Amino acid sequence: MSIEVKNLLKQYGEQKAVNNISFKVDKGEIVGFLGPNGAGKSTTMKIITGYLAQTSGEAYVCGINVAEEPLETKKKIGYLPELNALYYDMYVKEYLAFVAELHKIDDKRKAVEKVIETVGLTIEAKKKIGQLSKGYKQRVGLAAALIHGPEVLILDEPTSGLDPNQIVEIREVIKQQGKDKTILFSSHILQEVEAICDRVIIINKGILVADDKMSKLSKTSSNIVKVTFRESIDIQLLEKLPAVTGLTKTDTNNWQLATHDSDQLRKQILELALRHNLNIVSLQSENQSLEDVFRSLTQSHTIQS
């Protein structure tokens, strides 16, 4: 187990920034860590990396307790924080060589050249960091996180400030690194998470609200079935269908029904139409996107039956 969090709590006075959460991430997994602003994502990441002490609970990296052996765990972690702190007066190669020295890498020059190529910094490698665009500064931060060949990568908003082409390039870097590393990364760009991750962890107000494979997550949340009848229909007939968890009338004979089992609901609608001699003009299902699931789990105004 590369990352393990047990009953993690971080409290500031009466406020619980992280409220008794537990999860595990295995080697070779790329896991998206999601939540609205203030949900506790960055706090959790800082605890895992040893930059912040928890109030209670435990965090392990590669089986090592972070609180008990912070230096040993830092050797195994590459960390790109949300606020990417860099030395703007240093040249790119100079800074990365400095980071390599901190990690006591034997062949610093080779390590620097390799990581510059990996993150696509070659054309900017001779510049001072302060002369770089925000996107290239982000690449320097990612290079610093990767230079010592860590087993675990913790990336907090790694594509922040990148243009669309750069995002695709960094996405590929992350996917390649994920073949033999454990990666936990947060992002507000949900399309990026869908493109990179097989699994997602979602927290809201410090509480873990979802932890599942992408393919299963949408099935456990409400999906939408849209149906159009030729005739008018009494709303109570649709409300009584067992698989309906919520419904909306979108037009005269058009209905949008929320459900946890779209296959079962479609079957019930067909049976209803036969019993009441109704003609169905159209009947279709829409699986929720990650954005839909995210909104349903982190907003208070969800569809109710």
Short mmCIF file of C-alpha atoms in Angstrom, two decimals, residues 124-232:
data_model
loop_
_atom_site.label_atom_id
_atom_site.label_comp_id
_atom_site.label_asym_id
_atom_site.label_seq_id
_atom_site.Cartn_x
_atom_site.Cartn_y
_atom_site.Cartn_z
CA GLU A 124 13.42 27.18 -21.52
CA ALA A 125 16.15 25.41 -19.56
CA LYS A 126 18.70 28.24 -19.82
CA LYS A 127 16.39 30.96 -18.55
CA LYS A 128 15.88 32.30 -15.06
CA ILE A 129 12.72 30.95 -13.45
CA GLY A 130 11.37 34.48 -13.03
CA GLN A 131 11.46 34.92 -16.83
CA LEU A 132 9.19 31.94 -17.46
CA SER A 133 5.47 31.95 -18.12
CA LYS A 134 3.18 30.58 -15.40
CA GLY A 135 2.84 27.34 -17.34
CA TYR A 136 6.59 26.77 -17.55
CA LYS A 137 7.02 27.67 -13.89
CA GLN A 138 4.53 24.90 -13.17
CA ARG A 139 6.70 22.53 -15.20
CA VAL A 140 9.71 23.49 -13.10
CA GLY A 141 7.75 22.60 -9.99
CA LEU A 142 6.77 19.25 -11.50
CA ALA A 143 10.40 18.60 -12.49
CA ALA A 144 11.49 19.28 -8.91
CA ALA A 145 8.88 16.80 -7.67
CA LEU A 146 10.13 14.12 -10.08
CA ILE A 147 13.90 14.57 -10.04
CA HIS A 148 14.69 12.07 -7.27
CA GLY A 149 12.53 9.29 -8.76
CA PRO A 150 9.93 9.13 -5.96
CA GLU A 151 7.60 6.17 -5.49
CA VAL A 152 4.65 8.45 -4.70
CA LEU A 153 3.56 11.67 -6.41
CA ILE A 154 1.28 14.16 -4.66
CA LEU A 155 0.18 16.80 -7.17
CA ASP A 156 -2.03 19.69 -6.08
CA GLU A 157 -3.52 21.35 -9.19
CA PRO A 158 -0.64 20.27 -11.50
CA THR A 159 -2.16 21.79 -14.67
CA SER A 160 -2.89 25.18 -13.13
CA GLY A 161 -1.93 27.99 -15.49
CA LEU A 162 -1.21 25.76 -18.49
CA ASP A 163 -2.65 26.39 -21.94
CA PRO A 164 -4.61 23.57 -23.66
CA ASN A 165 -1.57 22.19 -25.50
CA GLN A 166 0.54 22.20 -22.34
CA ILE A 167 -2.26 20.49 -20.40
CA VAL A 168 -2.25 17.61 -22.88
CA GLU A 169 1.54 17.31 -22.59
CA ILE A 170 1.53 17.31 -18.78
CA ARG A 171 -1.38 14.86 -18.80
CA GLU A 172 0.80 12.45 -20.78
CA VAL A 173 3.69 12.95 -18.34
CA ILE A 174 1.40 12.09 -15.42
CA LYS A 175 0.02 9.02 -17.21
CA GLN A 176 3.53 7.78 -18.01
CA GLN A 177 4.67 8.31 -14.41
CA GLY A 178 1.60 6.45 -13.20
CA LYS A 179 2.81 3.21 -14.77
CA ASP A 180 5.22 2.58 -11.92
CA LYS A 181 4.31 5.19 -9.31
CA THR A 182 1.39 5.99 -7.04
CA ILE A 183 -0.20 9.32 -7.95
CA LEU A 184 -2.73 11.32 -5.97
CA PHE A 185 -3.64 14.59 -7.63
CA SER A 186 -6.27 17.25 -7.25
CA SER A 187 -7.75 19.36 -10.00
CA HIS A 188 -10.70 21.64 -10.64
CA ILE A 189 -10.60 20.64 -14.30
CA LEU A 190 -12.85 17.59 -14.16
CA GLN A 191 -12.19 16.70 -17.80
CA GLU A 192 -8.55 16.20 -16.85
CA VAL A 193 -9.51 13.85 -14.06
CA GLU A 194 -11.75 11.86 -16.43
CA ALA A 195 -8.90 11.65 -18.97
CA ILE A 196 -6.24 10.49 -16.50
CA CYS A 197 -7.88 8.66 -13.61
CA ASP A 198 -9.57 5.30 -13.17
CA ARG A 199 -10.60 6.14 -9.62
CA VAL A 200 -11.85 9.25 -7.85
CA ILE A 201 -12.01 10.32 -4.20
CA ILE A 202 -14.37 13.21 -3.43
CA ILE A 203 -14.48 15.12 -0.15
CA ASN A 204 -16.88 17.87 0.85
CA LYS A 205 -16.59 20.02 3.99
CA GLY A 206 -13.84 17.72 5.24
CA ILE A 207 -15.93 14.56 4.87
CA LEU A 208 -15.26 11.78 2.37
CA VAL A 209 -18.41 11.48 0.23
CA ALA A 210 -17.20 9.15 -2.57
CA ASP A 211 -14.36 6.73 -3.28
CA ASP A 212 -14.83 4.50 -6.30
CA LYS A 213 -13.82 3.61 -9.84
CA MET A 214 -14.93 6.12 -12.44
CA SER A 215 -17.04 3.46 -14.15
CA LYS A 216 -18.94 2.67 -10.95
CA LEU A 217 -19.29 6.17 -9.58
CA SER A 218 -21.91 7.31 -12.07
CA LYS A 219 -23.95 4.17 -11.47
CA THR A 220 -24.20 4.81 -7.75
CA SER A 221 -25.40 8.38 -8.32
CA SER A 222 -28.68 9.46 -9.86
CA ASN A 223 -28.89 9.10 -13.64
CA ILE A 224 -31.44 10.73 -15.89
CA VAL A 225 -34.11 9.12 -18.08
CA LYS A 226 -35.89 11.41 -20.55
CA VAL A 227 -39.31 10.38 -21.87
CA THR A 228 -41.77 12.07 -24.22
CA PHE A 229 -45.38 10.88 -24.45
CA ARG A 230 -47.77 11.68 -27.29
CA GLU A 231 -50.53 12.21 -24.73
CA SER A 232 -50.71 14.18 -21.51
#
